[in-house]
Amino acid sequence: MAACTKAPEPYQWQLPEGFPAPLVPEDNPMSQAKVTLGRHLFYDRNLSANASQSCADCHQQQYAFAEPKVTAIGSTGEAHRRNSQSLVNVAYNGSFTWAHSGLSHIEQQLLIPLFGEKPVEMGISGHENEVLARLDTPQYHALFKEAFPGEEVSFSLVVKALASFVRSLLSFDSPFDHYAYGGDDSALSDSAQQGLALFFSEQLECHHCHGGFNFTQSSKHERQQLDLRPFHNTGLYNEDGQGAFPIADQGLIEISQQSRDMGHFRAPSLRNVAVSAPYMHDGSLATLEEVIDFYAAGGRGNGINSPLKSPFVKGFEITDAQKQDLLAFLHSLTDPAFLNNPRHGPPKP
Ligand code: HEC
Ligand code: HEC
C-alpha cells in the first residue's frame, strides 16, 4: 500500500472576481503551509548571519513593505545603493528589482538579499550551517513538515517558502479598485476622478509606463504571458550630456551591457505608492509632490536634455488644482486592508 501523506490543500488566491491568477513556477506551487512558513522566515532575524536583520526590517508592512530610508542598510551596516522596494502584487512581476532583465522568478531574486556579498544584506554566505542550525527548533520542524512533507530542511526550501509568502502579498482593495472594478462610483472623490483622467491623458502620459492593473508594464499572469519592455530612462540624471547616470548606479546597462540601457530602470507598480516614500531607485525624490514636479519639468537638471530620456517624459503644464487631483488619485491606490492585514504581519510567537 502506498504511503499515506496528506495532500496539500489547493491555495486560495485572495483575488477579486475576474482577476487572473499569477503564474507560479511549476516546482513551487502555492500552498497555505508554505505561505505560513515563509511568513515566519520573513520576520525572523535569525535568518541573517549575525541575527540582526530580517527581510521585514527593510520591507515593513505599514510602508507597503518598503521602508522610509533613502537607501537600504544591510545587516552588517553596509550601505545598499538602492531604495528598498515595496512588495505589492510582486506575484505578477515579469522582472525583479529596480533594473534587472535576467531574474524571472522571485526564487532567483531572493538569493540576492540572502547570500549577496556586494553589498552584504543578510550575509548568509559562509554562515550557511550556522543559520540552518538556528532553524532546528520544534516550531520550525512542524512548519517545514507541514509545508514540505518528507523533505530535509535546506535553503532551497527556505527560498521556496519565502517566495510563496511574498506571492501572497496581494493588494486589490483600494478605493481605486472599488471604483474601477467594483462598480462603486462613490469610492473616488471628484478630485481623485479628475486625477485619474489626468493620469491616463496623453498630456501627462503616466499610463504608458505605469499601465495595467498593477500600474507597471512588468506584469505576467495566466492570461497575458508576454512581457513588454518595462525599463525606461526618465531623465533623472545626465552627467556628461550623453545621458550618463552616476557611476554608482547606471541601471539596466550593468546587466545587459547595451549602451541604450544607460539609466534604464523598471517602472514600479504605483499601488500603495503614497505610503512608500522616498521615491525612485535611489530614493532621491522625497515626496509625491516632488515626483509630479519632476515629471512636469520633463526630468531633473541636465537630465531634462538627456538624449536617452523616454519621449514620454516630455514635461507638461499643470495647475495647482490639477496637481492636487493627481495626488488624490495616487492616494486612492492606498489599500488600508492590505497595510493592516494581520495575515501579512509578524506571526504570533
Ligand atoms: C538590507 C535591506 C533589505 C533586506 C534585508 C531585504 N531586502 Fe528585499 N529589497 C531591498 C532592496 C534595496 C531592493 C531593490 C534591489 C535592487 O533593485 O537591486 C529589494 C528588492 C526585493 C524584491 C524585488 C521586488 C520587485 O518588485 O522586484 C523582493 C521580492 C524582495 N526584495 C524580497 C525580500 C525578501 C523575501 C527578503 C528576506 C530574505 C529581503 N527582500 C531582504 C532591500 C532589502
Ligand atoms: C517613460 C515611462 C514613464 C512615464 C511616462 C512615467 N513614469 Fe513614473 N516611473 C518610471 C520609471 C522607470 C520609474 C523608476 C525610475 C527610477 O527609479 O529611476 C518611475 C517611478 C515613478 C514613481 C516612484 C515610485 C517608487 O516606488 O519609487 C512614481 C510615484 C511615478 N513614477 C509616477 C508617475 C506619474 C504620476 C507619471 C505621469 C506624470 C509617470 N510616473 C510617468 C517610468 C515612467
Coordinates of C-alpha atoms and ligand atoms in Angstrom, one line a residue:
M1 CA 0.0 0.0 0.0
A2 CA 1.4 3.5 -0.9
A3 CA 2.5 5.7 2.0
C4 CA -0.3 7.9 3.1
T5 CA 0.5 11.7 3.0
K6 CA -1.9 14.4 3.4
A7 CA -2.5 16.1 0.0
P8 CA -1.8 19.9 0.3
E9 CA -5.0 21.9 0.1
P10 CA -5.2 23.9 -3.1
Y11 CA -4.2 27.5 -2.4
Q12 CA -6.9 30.1 -2.5
W13 CA -5.6 33.4 -4.1
Q14 CA -7.4 36.3 -2.4
L15 CA -8.4 37.9 -5.8
P16 CA -11.4 39.9 -6.6
E17 CA -13.7 38.3 -9.2
G18 CA -12.5 38.3 -12.7
F19 CA -8.8 38.9 -11.9
P20 CA -6.3 36.5 -13.5
A21 CA -4.2 34.4 -11.1
P22 CA -0.5 35.0 -11.0
L23 CA 1.8 32.5 -12.7
V24 CA 3.8 30.3 -10.3
P25 CA 6.9 28.2 -11.1
E26 CA 6.0 24.6 -11.6
D27 CA 8.4 23.3 -9.0
N28 CA 7.0 25.6 -6.3
P29 CA 3.2 25.5 -6.4
M30 CA 1.4 27.7 -3.8
S31 CA 0.2 26.2 -0.5
Q32 CA -1.1 27.8 2.6
A33 CA 1.5 25.8 4.6
K34 CA 4.4 27.3 2.5
V35 CA 3.0 30.8 3.0
T36 CA 2.8 30.3 6.7
L37 CA 6.4 29.0 6.9
G38 CA 7.5 31.8 4.6
R39 CA 5.9 34.4 6.9
H40 CA 7.8 33.1 9.9
L41 CA 11.1 33.2 8.0
F42 CA 10.3 36.7 6.6
Y43 CA 10.0 38.1 10.1
D44 CA 12.9 36.1 11.6
R45 CA 16.2 38.0 12.3
N46 CA 17.9 34.6 12.8
L47 CA 17.9 34.3 9.0
S48 CA 20.7 36.9 8.8
A49 CA 24.2 35.7 9.6
N50 CA 24.6 38.0 12.7
A51 CA 21.0 37.6 13.7
S52 CA 20.4 41.3 13.5
Q53 CA 18.2 41.7 10.4
S54 CA 15.1 40.1 8.9
C55 CA 13.5 40.7 5.5
A56 CA 10.9 42.7 7.4
D57 CA 13.4 45.2 8.7
C58 CA 13.8 46.5 5.1
H59 CA 10.3 45.6 4.0
Q60 CA 7.9 46.9 6.5
Q61 CA 4.1 46.3 6.2
Q62 CA 3.0 49.8 7.2
Y63 CA 5.1 51.2 4.3
A64 CA 3.7 48.7 1.8
F65 CA 6.7 46.5 2.6
A66 CA 9.2 49.3 1.7
E67 CA 10.9 51.5 4.3
P68 CA 11.3 55.2 4.9
K69 CA 15.1 55.1 4.4
V70 CA 16.5 56.8 1.3
T71 CA 18.7 53.7 0.6
A72 CA 18.8 50.4 2.4
I73 CA 21.4 49.3 5.0
G74 CA 22.3 45.7 5.3
S75 CA 22.8 43.5 8.5
T76 CA 26.5 44.4 8.8
G77 CA 25.9 48.1 8.3
E78 CA 26.9 48.1 4.7
A79 CA 25.1 50.6 2.6
H80 CA 23.0 49.4 -0.3
R81 CA 22.9 51.8 -3.2
R82 CA 19.2 51.4 -3.8
N83 CA 15.9 52.2 -2.1
S84 CA 14.0 49.2 -0.6
Q85 CA 11.2 48.3 -2.9
S86 CA 7.6 47.9 -1.8
L87 CA 6.3 44.3 -2.1
V88 CA 2.8 44.7 -3.6
N89 CA 1.4 42.2 -6.1
V90 CA 5.0 41.1 -6.8
A91 CA 3.5 37.7 -7.7
Y92 CA 2.6 39.3 -11.1
N93 CA 6.0 40.8 -11.8
G94 CA 7.7 39.9 -15.1
S95 CA 11.0 41.2 -13.8
F96 CA 12.5 41.8 -10.4
T97 CA 14.5 44.6 -8.7
W98 CA 14.8 48.1 -10.0
A99 CA 16.7 47.1 -13.0
H100 CA 17.3 43.5 -14.0
S101 CA 16.1 41.7 -17.0
G102 CA 17.5 38.2 -16.1
L103 CA 15.6 37.4 -13.0
S104 CA 12.4 35.7 -13.9
H105 CA 11.2 34.3 -10.6
I106 CA 11.1 35.6 -7.0
E107 CA 13.0 32.5 -6.1
Q108 CA 16.0 33.8 -8.1
Q109 CA 15.7 37.3 -6.8
L110 CA 15.7 36.2 -3.1
L111 CA 19.2 34.7 -3.4
I112 CA 20.5 38.3 -3.6
P113 CA 19.4 39.6 -0.2
L114 CA 20.1 36.2 1.4
F115 CA 23.5 35.4 0.0
G116 CA 24.7 38.6 -1.8
E117 CA 28.1 40.0 -0.8
K118 CA 28.0 43.2 -2.8
P119 CA 26.5 44.7 -0.7
V120 CA 26.0 42.3 2.2
E121 CA 22.3 42.3 3.1
M122 CA 21.6 39.2 5.2
G123 CA 25.1 37.9 4.8
I124 CA 24.5 34.2 4.9
S125 CA 27.3 33.2 2.5
G126 CA 29.9 31.4 4.6
H127 CA 27.5 31.0 7.5
E128 CA 25.0 28.5 5.9
N129 CA 25.3 25.8 8.6
E130 CA 25.1 28.3 11.4
V131 CA 21.9 29.8 10.1
L132 CA 20.3 26.4 9.2
A133 CA 21.1 25.3 12.8
R134 CA 19.0 28.1 14.1
L135 CA 16.0 26.7 12.3
D136 CA 16.4 23.5 14.2
T137 CA 13.5 24.2 16.6
P138 CA 10.3 22.3 17.3
Q139 CA 8.3 25.1 15.8
Y140 CA 10.2 25.2 12.5
H141 CA 10.3 21.4 12.4
A142 CA 6.5 21.4 12.5
L143 CA 6.2 24.2 9.9
F144 CA 8.7 22.6 7.5
K145 CA 7.0 19.3 7.8
E146 CA 3.6 20.8 7.0
A147 CA 4.9 22.8 4.1
F148 CA 7.4 20.2 2.6
P149 CA 6.4 16.8 3.9
G150 CA 9.3 14.3 3.9
E151 CA 11.9 16.8 2.7
E152 CA 15.1 17.8 4.6
V153 CA 15.4 21.4 5.7
S154 CA 17.6 23.3 3.3
F155 CA 18.0 26.8 1.8
S156 CA 16.2 25.7 -1.3
L157 CA 13.1 25.1 0.9
V158 CA 13.7 28.4 2.8
V159 CA 13.7 30.2 -0.6
K160 CA 10.5 28.4 -1.8
A161 CA 8.6 29.3 1.4
L162 CA 9.8 32.9 1.3
A163 CA 8.8 33.3 -2.3
S164 CA 5.4 31.8 -1.5
F165 CA 4.9 34.4 1.3
V166 CA 5.9 37.2 -1.0
R167 CA 3.4 36.0 -3.6
S168 CA 0.7 36.1 -1.0
L169 CA 1.1 39.8 -0.6
L170 CA -1.8 40.9 -2.8
S171 CA -3.5 44.3 -2.8
F172 CA -6.8 44.8 -4.6
D173 CA -8.9 46.6 -2.0
S174 CA -8.1 50.3 -2.6
P175 CA -10.7 53.0 -3.2
F176 CA -9.5 52.9 -6.8
D177 CA -10.3 49.2 -7.1
H178 CA -13.7 49.8 -5.6
Y179 CA -14.3 52.5 -8.2
A180 CA -12.7 50.8 -11.3
Y181 CA -13.5 47.2 -10.7
G182 CA -16.2 47.1 -8.0
G183 CA -18.6 49.5 -9.8
D184 CA -18.7 51.9 -6.8
D185 CA -18.8 55.4 -8.3
S186 CA -18.7 57.0 -4.9
A187 CA -15.4 55.3 -3.9
L188 CA -13.4 58.1 -5.5
S189 CA -13.8 61.8 -4.8
D190 CA -14.4 64.2 -7.7
S191 CA -10.8 65.3 -7.3
A192 CA -9.4 61.8 -7.5
Q193 CA -11.5 61.1 -10.6
Q194 CA -10.1 64.2 -12.2
G195 CA -6.6 62.9 -11.2
L196 CA -7.4 59.5 -12.8
A197 CA -8.3 61.3 -16.0
L198 CA -5.0 63.2 -15.9
F199 CA -3.0 60.1 -15.2
F200 CA -4.4 58.4 -18.3
S201 CA -4.2 61.6 -20.5
E202 CA -1.9 62.0 -23.5
Q203 CA -0.7 65.2 -21.9
L204 CA 0.7 63.5 -18.8
E205 CA 1.5 60.1 -20.4
C206 CA 1.8 58.3 -17.0
H207 CA -0.2 55.3 -18.1
H208 CA 2.2 54.4 -20.9
C209 CA 4.7 53.2 -18.4
H210 CA 2.6 52.6 -15.4
G211 CA -0.1 50.6 -17.1
G212 CA -2.4 47.7 -16.4
F213 CA -4.0 46.8 -13.1
N214 CA -0.6 47.0 -11.3
F215 CA 0.4 50.3 -12.9
T216 CA 3.7 48.8 -14.3
Q217 CA 4.5 47.3 -17.6
S218 CA 6.2 44.4 -15.9
S219 CA 3.2 42.1 -15.4
K220 CA 2.7 38.5 -16.2
H221 CA -0.3 36.4 -15.4
E222 CA -2.3 33.5 -16.7
R223 CA -4.0 35.5 -19.5
Q224 CA -1.0 37.5 -20.6
Q225 CA 2.4 35.9 -20.6
L226 CA 4.2 38.3 -22.9
D227 CA 6.2 40.9 -21.2
L228 CA 6.6 44.4 -22.6
R229 CA 9.9 46.0 -22.2
P230 CA 9.4 47.7 -18.8
F231 CA 12.6 49.7 -18.4
H232 CA 12.9 53.4 -19.1
N233 CA 15.2 56.4 -18.7
T234 CA 13.1 59.1 -17.0
G235 CA 15.8 61.9 -17.2
L236 CA 16.8 61.8 -13.5
Y237 CA 20.5 62.3 -14.4
N238 CA 22.7 63.3 -17.4
E239 CA 26.3 63.5 -16.2
D240 CA 28.0 64.0 -19.5
G241 CA 25.5 65.4 -21.9
Q242 CA 25.2 61.9 -23.5
G243 CA 22.8 60.7 -20.8
A244 CA 25.2 59.0 -18.4
F245 CA 23.9 58.2 -15.0
P246 CA 26.2 58.3 -11.9
I247 CA 28.8 55.5 -11.9
A248 CA 27.4 54.1 -8.7
D249 CA 24.2 53.0 -10.4
Q250 CA 23.6 53.1 -14.1
G251 CA 20.6 50.8 -14.2
L252 CA 19.9 48.0 -16.8
I253 CA 23.1 48.7 -18.8
E254 CA 25.0 47.0 -16.0
I255 CA 23.2 43.7 -16.7
S256 CA 22.6 44.0 -20.5
Q257 CA 25.9 45.8 -21.4
Q258 CA 23.8 47.5 -24.1
S259 CA 24.5 51.3 -24.3
R260 CA 20.8 52.1 -25.0
D261 CA 20.0 50.8 -21.5
M262 CA 22.0 53.5 -19.7
G263 CA 19.8 54.9 -16.9
H264 CA 17.0 52.5 -17.6
F265 CA 15.0 51.4 -14.6
R266 CA 11.8 49.4 -14.2
A267 CA 8.6 51.4 -13.9
P268 CA 7.4 50.3 -10.5
S269 CA 3.9 49.5 -9.5
L270 CA 2.1 52.5 -8.1
R271 CA -0.2 50.5 -5.8
N272 CA 0.2 51.9 -2.2
V273 CA 2.7 54.4 -3.5
A274 CA 1.6 57.1 -1.1
V275 CA 3.0 55.2 1.9
S276 CA 6.3 54.1 0.3
A277 CA 8.3 57.3 0.2
P278 CA 11.0 58.2 -0.7
Y279 CA 10.9 57.5 -4.4
M280 CA 12.9 56.3 -7.3
H281 CA 15.7 53.7 -7.3
D282 CA 18.0 55.9 -5.3
G283 CA 15.3 57.4 -3.1
S284 CA 16.2 60.8 -4.5
L285 CA 12.7 62.3 -4.6
A286 CA 11.2 62.7 -1.1
T287 CA 7.5 63.1 -1.8
L288 CA 4.9 62.5 -4.4
E289 CA 4.7 66.3 -4.9
E290 CA 8.4 66.2 -5.9
V291 CA 7.7 63.3 -8.3
I292 CA 4.9 65.2 -10.0
D293 CA 7.1 68.4 -10.3
F294 CA 9.9 66.1 -11.7
Y295 CA 7.7 64.8 -14.5
A296 CA 6.1 68.2 -15.1
A297 CA 9.7 69.6 -15.7
G298 CA 10.4 66.7 -18.1
G299 CA 13.2 65.3 -15.9
R300 CA 15.7 66.8 -13.5
G301 CA 18.6 69.3 -14.1
N302 CA 20.6 68.2 -17.1
G303 CA 18.5 65.0 -17.3
I304 CA 15.8 67.1 -19.0
N305 CA 18.1 67.3 -22.1
S306 CA 19.3 63.7 -21.9
P307 CA 19.3 62.1 -25.4
L308 CA 18.4 58.8 -23.7
K309 CA 15.3 60.0 -22.0
S310 CA 12.0 58.4 -22.9
P311 CA 9.9 60.5 -25.3
F312 CA 7.0 60.0 -22.9
V313 CA 8.8 62.2 -20.3
K314 CA 8.3 65.4 -22.2
G315 CA 7.1 67.7 -19.4
F316 CA 3.7 69.4 -19.1
E317 CA 1.9 72.3 -17.7
I318 CA -0.1 71.5 -14.6
T319 CA -2.1 73.9 -12.3
D320 CA -2.0 73.6 -8.6
A321 CA -5.6 72.3 -8.6
Q322 CA -4.6 69.6 -11.1
K323 CA -1.6 68.6 -9.0
Q324 CA -3.9 68.1 -6.1
D325 CA -6.2 66.0 -8.3
L326 CA -3.3 63.8 -9.4
L327 CA -2.2 63.4 -5.8
A328 CA -5.7 62.4 -4.8
F329 CA -5.7 59.8 -7.5
L330 CA -2.3 58.4 -6.4
H331 CA -3.6 58.3 -2.8
S332 CA -6.6 56.4 -3.9
L333 CA -4.3 53.5 -4.7
T334 CA -3.6 53.0 -1.0
D335 CA -5.2 49.9 0.4
P336 CA -5.6 50.1 4.2
A337 CA -6.8 46.5 4.4
F338 CA -3.5 45.3 2.8
L339 CA -1.4 47.6 5.1
N340 CA -3.2 46.3 8.2
N341 CA -3.9 42.7 7.2
P342 CA -2.8 40.6 10.2
R343 CA -2.1 37.6 7.8
H344 CA 0.8 39.6 6.4
G345 CA 2.1 40.8 9.7
P346 CA 4.5 39.2 12.2
P347 CA 3.4 35.7 13.3
K348 CA 2.4 35.3 16.9
P349 CA 5.4 34.0 18.9
Ligands
HEC1 C1 19.0 45.5 3.6 C2 17.6 45.7 3.3 C3 16.9 44.5 2.6 C4 16.8 43.2 3.1 C5 17.3 42.7 4.4 C6 16.0 42.5 2.1 N1 15.6 43.4 1.1 FE1 14.4 42.9 -0.4 N2 15.0 44.6 -1.4 C7 15.8 45.6 -0.9 C8 16.3 46.5 -1.9 C9 17.2 47.7 -1.8 C10 15.6 46.0 -3.1 C11 15.9 46.5 -4.5 C12 17.1 45.8 -5.0 C13 17.7 46.3 -6.3 O1 17.0 46.9 -7.1 O2 18.8 46.0 -6.6 C14 14.9 44.8 -2.7 C15 14.1 44.1 -3.6 C16 13.3 43.0 -3.2 C17 12.4 42.3 -4.1 C18 12.0 42.6 -5.6 C19 10.7 43.3 -5.6 C20 10.3 43.7 -7.0 O3 9.3 44.3 -7.2 O4 11.0 43.3 -8.0 C21 11.8 41.3 -3.4 C22 10.8 40.3 -3.8 C23 12.4 41.3 -2.1 N3 13.3 42.4 -2.0 C24 12.1 40.4 -1.0 C25 13.0 40.3 0.1 C26 12.9 39.2 1.0 C27 12.0 38.0 1.0 C28 13.9 39.4 1.9 C29 14.4 38.4 3.0 C30 15.0 37.2 2.5 C31 14.6 40.6 1.6 N4 14.0 41.1 0.5 C32 15.6 41.2 2.3 C33 16.2 45.6 0.5 C34 16.2 44.6 1.3
HEC2 C1 8.7 56.7 -19.7 C2 8.0 55.9 -18.7 C3 7.4 56.6 -17.6 C4 6.4 57.6 -17.6 C5 5.8 58.3 -18.8 C6 6.1 57.9 -16.2 N1 6.8 57.1 -15.4 FE1 6.8 57.1 -13.4 N2 8.4 55.8 -13.3 C7 9.0 55.3 -14.4 C8 10.2 54.7 -14.0 C9 11.2 53.9 -15.0 C10 10.4 54.9 -12.7 C11 11.6 54.4 -11.8 C12 12.7 55.4 -12.1 C13 13.9 55.2 -11.3 O1 13.8 54.7 -10.2 O2 15.0 55.7 -11.7 C14 9.2 55.6 -12.3 C15 8.9 56.0 -10.9 C16 7.7 56.6 -10.5 C17 7.3 56.8 -9.2 C18 8.1 56.4 -8.0 C19 7.7 55.1 -7.5 C20 8.5 54.5 -6.4 O3 8.1 53.4 -5.8 O4 9.6 55.0 -6.1 C21 6.1 57.5 -9.2 C22 5.3 57.9 -8.0 C23 5.8 57.7 -10.6 N3 6.8 57.1 -11.4 C24 4.6 58.3 -11.0 C25 4.4 58.7 -12.3 C26 3.4 59.6 -12.8 C27 2.4 60.3 -11.9 C28 3.6 59.8 -14.1 C29 2.9 60.7 -15.0 C30 3.0 62.2 -14.7 C31 4.7 58.9 -14.5 N4 5.2 58.3 -13.4 C32 5.1 58.8 -15.8 C33 8.5 55.4 -15.7 C34 7.6 56.3 -16.2

